[in-house]
């Protein structure tokens, strides 16, 4: 099910692929939520002097990114795999 990985040597080469993977607004929103959560948990870890807040700082953004890619963008990737 995994597409062949392509290596990019420049951001200019990579960026069209990145945009293609984030076409739908819902995917971009889930990434925004995850990124915002990351900064919130890091700030909480610093202000509250609680290093355990760094655990959700890593898990929270990845969870939201996966939601975006697997539940929102999945339709296009499924049709690509079937062709």
mmCIF file of N, CA and C in Angstrom:
data_model
loop_
_atom_site.group_PDB
_atom_site.id
_atom_site.type_symbol
_atom_site.label_atom_id
_atom_site.label_comp_id
_atom_site.label_asym_id
_atom_site.label_seq_id
_atom_site.Cartn_x
_atom_site.Cartn_y
_atom_site.Cartn_z
ATOM 1 N N UNK A 1 0.802 -1.202 0.000
ATOM 2 C CA UNK A 1 0.000 0.000 0.000
ATOM 3 C C UNK A 1 0.841 1.261 0.000
ATOM 4 N N UNK A 2 2.087 1.160 0.388
ATOM 5 C CA UNK A 2 2.943 2.348 0.439
ATOM 6 C C UNK A 2 3.445 2.672 -0.968
ATOM 7 N N UNK A 3 3.351 3.928 -1.320
ATOM 8 C CA UNK A 3 3.886 4.377 -2.599
ATOM 9 C C UNK A 3 5.406 4.386 -2.520
ATOM 10 N N UNK A 4 6.016 4.302 -3.674
ATOM 11 C CA UNK A 4 7.469 4.321 -3.714
ATOM 12 C C UNK A 4 7.968 5.666 -3.200
ATOM 13 N N UNK A 5 8.907 5.621 -2.273
ATOM 14 C CA UNK A 5 9.435 6.853 -1.687
ATOM 15 C C UNK A 5 10.349 7.548 -2.685
ATOM 16 N N UNK A 6 10.175 8.853 -2.798
ATOM 17 C CA UNK A 6 11.014 9.647 -3.671
ATOM 18 C C UNK A 6 11.869 10.557 -2.812
ATOM 19 N N UNK A 7 13.115 10.691 -3.169
ATOM 20 C CA UNK A 7 13.991 11.592 -2.431
ATOM 21 C C UNK A 7 14.027 12.941 -3.130
ATOM 22 N N UNK A 8 13.973 13.982 -2.325
ATOM 23 C CA UNK A 8 14.007 15.344 -2.844
ATOM 24 C C UNK A 8 15.290 15.999 -2.367
ATOM 25 N N UNK A 9 15.969 16.663 -3.285
ATOM 26 C CA UNK A 9 17.225 17.304 -2.899
ATOM 27 C C UNK A 9 17.033 18.788 -2.583
ATOM 28 N N UNK A 10 15.896 19.348 -2.987
ATOM 29 C CA UNK A 10 15.638 20.759 -2.681
ATOM 30 C C UNK A 10 14.196 20.931 -2.230
ATOM 31 N N UNK A 11 13.956 22.010 -1.538
ATOM 32 C CA UNK A 11 12.599 22.344 -1.115
ATOM 33 C C UNK A 11 11.718 22.594 -2.335
ATOM 34 N N UNK A 12 12.279 23.176 -3.378
ATOM 35 C CA UNK A 12 11.530 23.462 -4.600
ATOM 36 C C UNK A 12 10.995 22.175 -5.227
ATOM 37 N N UNK A 13 11.762 21.100 -5.161
ATOM 38 C CA UNK A 13 11.310 19.803 -5.677
ATOM 39 C C UNK A 13 10.244 19.193 -4.762
ATOM 40 N N UNK A 14 10.411 19.361 -3.464
ATOM 41 C CA UNK A 14 9.531 18.740 -2.486
ATOM 42 C C UNK A 14 8.174 19.428 -2.374
ATOM 43 N N UNK A 15 8.151 20.750 -2.499
ATOM 44 C CA UNK A 15 6.951 21.518 -2.194
ATOM 45 C C UNK A 15 5.714 21.111 -3.007
ATOM 46 N N UNK A 16 5.803 20.840 -4.321
ATOM 47 C CA UNK A 16 4.600 20.377 -5.038
ATOM 48 C C UNK A 16 4.033 19.075 -4.460
ATOM 49 N N UNK A 17 4.898 18.173 -4.046
ATOM 50 C CA UNK A 17 4.441 16.932 -3.409
ATOM 51 C C UNK A 17 3.733 17.249 -2.093
ATOM 52 N N UNK A 18 4.309 18.135 -1.298
ATOM 53 C CA UNK A 18 3.717 18.530 -0.015
ATOM 54 C C UNK A 18 2.327 19.115 -0.227
ATOM 55 N N UNK A 19 2.192 20.005 -1.199
ATOM 56 C CA UNK A 19 0.892 20.619 -1.475
ATOM 57 C C UNK A 19 -0.120 19.575 -1.928
ATOM 58 N N UNK A 20 0.320 18.602 -2.705
ATOM 59 C CA UNK A 20 -0.564 17.544 -3.178
ATOM 60 C C UNK A 20 -1.069 16.686 -2.017
ATOM 61 N N UNK A 21 -0.246 16.504 -1.005
ATOM 62 C CA UNK A 21 -0.622 15.703 0.161
ATOM 63 C C UNK A 21 -1.520 16.468 1.135
ATOM 64 N N UNK A 22 -1.680 17.755 0.924
ATOM 65 C CA UNK A 22 -2.467 18.596 1.838
ATOM 66 C C UNK A 22 -3.478 19.430 1.055
ATOM 67 N N UNK A 23 -4.136 18.823 0.077
ATOM 68 C CA UNK A 23 -5.077 19.543 -0.778
ATOM 69 C C UNK A 23 -6.324 19.996 -0.039
ATOM 70 N N UNK A 24 -6.833 19.134 0.808
ATOM 71 C CA UNK A 24 -8.122 19.407 1.444
ATOM 72 C C UNK A 24 -7.951 20.299 2.674
ATOM 73 N N UNK A 25 -8.908 21.212 2.832
ATOM 74 C CA UNK A 25 -8.851 22.144 3.962
ATOM 75 C C UNK A 25 -8.855 21.402 5.292
ATOM 76 N N UNK A 26 -9.591 20.302 5.381
ATOM 77 C CA UNK A 26 -9.651 19.545 6.623
ATOM 78 C C UNK A 26 -8.287 19.030 7.061
ATOM 79 N N UNK A 27 -7.472 18.629 6.103
ATOM 80 C CA UNK A 27 -6.124 18.154 6.424
ATOM 81 C C UNK A 27 -5.281 19.292 6.964
ATOM 82 N N UNK A 28 -5.371 20.433 6.332
ATOM 83 C CA UNK A 28 -4.608 21.589 6.808
ATOM 84 C C UNK A 28 -5.091 22.032 8.192
ATOM 85 N N UNK A 29 -6.389 21.921 8.432
ATOM 86 C CA UNK A 29 -6.927 22.288 9.747
ATOM 87 C C UNK A 29 -6.411 21.340 10.822
ATOM 88 N N UNK A 30 -6.398 20.028 10.536
ATOM 89 C CA UNK A 30 -5.895 19.085 11.536
ATOM 90 C C UNK A 30 -4.418 19.330 11.819
ATOM 91 N N UNK A 31 -3.658 19.718 10.801
ATOM 92 C CA UNK A 31 -2.246 20.048 11.021
ATOM 93 C C UNK A 31 -2.109 21.310 11.875
ATOM 94 N N UNK A 32 -2.965 22.276 11.626
ATOM 95 C CA UNK A 32 -2.944 23.502 12.426
ATOM 96 C C UNK A 32 -3.261 23.199 13.888
ATOM 97 N N UNK A 33 -4.281 22.378 14.119
ATOM 98 C CA UNK A 33 -4.647 21.990 15.483
ATOM 99 C C UNK A 33 -3.470 21.296 16.170
ATOM 100 N N UNK A 34 -2.847 20.368 15.465
ATOM 101 C CA UNK A 34 -1.710 19.648 16.034
ATOM 102 C C UNK A 34 -0.531 20.557 16.343
ATOM 103 N N UNK A 35 -0.227 21.451 15.433
ATOM 104 C CA UNK A 35 0.897 22.374 15.638
ATOM 105 C C UNK A 35 0.613 23.329 16.794
ATOM 106 N N UNK A 36 -0.609 23.836 16.856
ATOM 107 C CA UNK A 36 -0.998 24.717 17.958
ATOM 108 C C UNK A 36 -0.898 23.970 19.285
ATOM 109 N N UNK A 37 -1.361 22.719 19.301
ATOM 110 C CA UNK A 37 -1.266 21.902 20.506
ATOM 111 C C UNK A 37 0.165 21.676 20.935
ATOM 112 N N UNK A 38 1.043 21.473 19.965
ATOM 113 C CA UNK A 38 2.463 21.297 20.275
ATOM 114 C C UNK A 38 2.996 22.490 21.057
ATOM 115 N N UNK A 39 2.757 23.686 20.520
ATOM 116 C CA UNK A 39 3.255 24.886 21.192
ATOM 117 C C UNK A 39 2.595 25.094 22.547
ATOM 118 N N UNK A 40 1.317 24.744 22.660
ATOM 119 C CA UNK A 40 0.621 24.888 23.941
ATOM 120 C C UNK A 40 1.225 23.954 24.996
ATOM 121 N N UNK A 41 1.500 22.702 24.617
ATOM 122 C CA UNK A 41 2.076 21.758 25.583
ATOM 123 C C UNK A 41 3.512 22.128 25.954
ATOM 124 N N UNK A 42 4.276 22.644 24.996
ATOM 125 C CA UNK A 42 5.637 23.084 25.308
ATOM 126 C C UNK A 42 5.581 24.279 26.264
ATOM 127 N N UNK A 43 4.685 25.212 25.997
ATOM 128 C CA UNK A 43 4.538 26.366 26.890
ATOM 129 C C UNK A 43 4.109 25.909 28.279
ATOM 130 N N UNK A 44 3.195 24.954 28.338
ATOM 131 C CA UNK A 44 2.740 24.419 29.616
ATOM 132 C C UNK A 44 3.888 23.734 30.366
ATOM 133 N N UNK A 45 4.736 23.027 29.627
ATOM 134 C CA UNK A 45 5.889 22.372 30.253
ATOM 135 C C UNK A 45 6.855 23.398 30.839
ATOM 136 N N UNK A 46 7.036 24.498 30.123
ATOM 137 C CA UNK A 46 7.959 25.531 30.594
ATOM 138 C C UNK A 46 7.367 26.305 31.766
ATOM 139 N N UNK A 47 6.147 26.810 31.580
ATOM 140 C CA UNK A 47 5.507 27.628 32.617
ATOM 141 C C UNK A 47 5.232 26.804 33.875
ATOM 142 N N UNK A 48 4.733 25.594 33.683
ATOM 143 C CA UNK A 48 4.414 24.754 34.827
ATOM 144 C C UNK A 48 5.585 23.946 35.338
ATOM 145 N N UNK A 49 6.740 24.107 34.693
ATOM 146 C CA UNK A 49 7.953 23.368 35.048
ATOM 147 C C UNK A 49 7.653 21.870 35.196
ATOM 148 N N UNK A 50 6.931 21.353 34.191
ATOM 149 C CA UNK A 50 6.524 19.954 34.199
ATOM 150 C C UNK A 50 6.988 19.289 32.900
ATOM 151 N N UNK A 51 8.099 18.583 32.931
ATOM 152 C CA UNK A 51 8.604 17.973 31.707
ATOM 153 C C UNK A 51 7.683 16.890 31.139
ATOM 154 N N UNK A 52 6.769 16.369 31.948
ATOM 155 C CA UNK A 52 5.839 15.357 31.439
ATOM 156 C C UNK A 52 4.871 15.922 30.400
ATOM 157 N N UNK A 53 4.738 17.234 30.349
ATOM 158 C CA UNK A 53 3.906 17.862 29.324
ATOM 159 C C UNK A 53 4.543 17.756 27.937
ATOM 160 N N UNK A 54 5.805 17.380 27.881
ATOM 161 C CA UNK A 54 6.462 17.222 26.592
ATOM 162 C C UNK A 54 6.026 15.932 25.891
ATOM 163 N N UNK A 55 5.503 14.985 26.645
ATOM 164 C CA UNK A 55 5.017 13.743 26.023
ATOM 165 C C UNK A 55 3.826 14.043 25.110
ATOM 166 N N UNK A 56 2.764 14.691 25.614
ATOM 167 C CA UNK A 56 1.679 15.023 24.684
ATOM 168 C C UNK A 56 2.090 16.063 23.639
ATOM 169 N N UNK A 57 3.148 16.825 23.907
ATOM 170 C CA UNK A 57 3.632 17.789 22.909
ATOM 171 C C UNK A 57 4.094 17.070 21.650
ATOM 172 N N UNK A 58 4.517 15.830 21.792
ATOM 173 C CA UNK A 58 4.940 15.031 20.634
ATOM 174 C C UNK A 58 3.775 14.212 20.086
ATOM 175 N N UNK A 59 3.004 13.600 20.963
ATOM 176 C CA UNK A 59 1.923 12.701 20.541
ATOM 177 C C UNK A 59 0.757 13.464 19.906
ATOM 178 N N UNK A 60 0.349 14.558 20.512
ATOM 179 C CA UNK A 60 -0.814 15.324 20.056
ATOM 180 C C UNK A 60 -0.703 15.761 18.586
ATOM 181 N N UNK A 61 0.404 16.388 18.167
ATOM 182 C CA UNK A 61 0.459 16.817 16.769
ATOM 183 C C UNK A 61 0.482 15.648 15.783
ATOM 184 N N UNK A 62 1.187 14.575 16.127
ATOM 185 C CA UNK A 62 1.206 13.421 15.230
ATOM 186 C C UNK A 62 -0.173 12.796 15.106
ATOM 187 N N UNK A 63 -0.902 12.723 16.210
ATOM 188 C CA UNK A 63 -2.249 12.157 16.158
ATOM 189 C C UNK A 63 -3.143 12.968 15.223
ATOM 190 N N UNK A 64 -3.100 14.277 15.334
ATOM 191 C CA UNK A 64 -3.926 15.117 14.469
ATOM 192 C C UNK A 64 -3.482 15.044 13.013
ATOM 193 N N UNK A 65 -2.191 14.961 12.767
ATOM 194 C CA UNK A 65 -1.709 14.831 11.389
ATOM 195 C C UNK A 65 -2.199 13.520 10.773
ATOM 196 N N UNK A 66 -2.144 12.441 11.539
ATOM 197 C CA UNK A 66 -2.617 11.146 11.033
ATOM 198 C C UNK A 66 -4.114 11.189 10.752
ATOM 199 N N UNK A 67 -4.875 11.844 11.608
ATOM 200 C CA UNK A 67 -6.312 11.986 11.356
ATOM 201 C C UNK A 67 -6.523 12.669 10.004
ATOM 202 N N UNK A 68 -5.794 13.732 9.775
ATOM 203 C CA UNK A 68 -5.922 14.448 8.509
ATOM 204 C C UNK A 68 -5.574 13.598 7.306
ATOM 205 N N UNK A 69 -4.492 12.861 7.398
ATOM 206 C CA UNK A 69 -4.036 12.083 6.247
ATOM 207 C C UNK A 69 -4.841 10.812 6.028
ATOM 208 N N UNK A 70 -5.244 10.148 7.086
ATOM 209 C CA UNK A 70 -5.890 8.855 6.922
ATOM 210 C C UNK A 70 -7.408 8.901 6.898
ATOM 211 N N UNK A 71 -8.008 9.962 7.426
ATOM 212 C CA UNK A 71 -9.458 10.034 7.416
ATOM 213 C C UNK A 71 -9.999 11.125 6.504
ATOM 214 N N UNK A 72 -9.164 12.073 6.126
ATOM 215 C CA UNK A 72 -9.624 13.153 5.256
ATOM 216 C C UNK A 72 -9.044 13.006 3.850
ATOM 217 N N UNK A 73 -7.746 12.805 3.732
ATOM 218 C CA UNK A 73 -7.114 12.680 2.416
ATOM 219 C C UNK A 73 -7.181 11.256 1.862
ATOM 220 N N UNK A 74 -7.623 10.301 2.629
ATOM 221 C CA UNK A 74 -7.575 8.893 2.241
ATOM 222 C C UNK A 74 -8.316 8.595 0.943
ATOM 223 N N UNK A 75 -9.394 9.284 0.676
ATOM 224 C CA UNK A 75 -10.195 8.989 -0.507
ATOM 225 C C UNK A 75 -9.372 9.077 -1.780
ATOM 226 N N UNK A 76 -8.568 10.115 -1.926
ATOM 227 C CA UNK A 76 -7.763 10.275 -3.136
ATOM 228 C C UNK A 76 -6.683 9.219 -3.226
ATOM 229 N N UNK A 77 -6.050 8.894 -2.103
ATOM 230 C CA UNK A 77 -4.971 7.919 -2.124
ATOM 231 C C UNK A 77 -5.512 6.523 -2.392
ATOM 232 N N UNK A 78 -6.718 6.227 -1.930
ATOM 233 C CA UNK A 78 -7.326 4.933 -2.192
ATOM 234 C C UNK A 78 -7.606 4.786 -3.672
ATOM 235 N N UNK A 79 -8.101 5.824 -4.307
ATOM 236 C CA UNK A 79 -8.377 5.738 -5.736
ATOM 237 C C UNK A 79 -7.084 5.636 -6.538
ATOM 238 N N UNK A 80 -6.009 6.258 -6.061
ATOM 239 C CA UNK A 80 -4.716 6.138 -6.743
ATOM 240 C C UNK A 80 -4.211 4.709 -6.686
ATOM 241 N N UNK A 81 -4.411 4.050 -5.544
ATOM 242 C CA UNK A 81 -3.942 2.674 -5.389
ATOM 243 C C UNK A 81 -4.729 1.708 -6.278
ATOM 244 N N UNK A 82 -5.980 2.014 -6.543
ATOM 245 C CA UNK A 82 -6.817 1.137 -7.351
ATOM 246 C C UNK A 82 -6.542 1.274 -8.833
ATOM 247 N N UNK A 83 -5.919 2.360 -9.266
ATOM 248 C CA UNK A 83 -5.662 2.540 -10.696
ATOM 249 C C UNK A 83 -4.381 1.906 -11.141
#
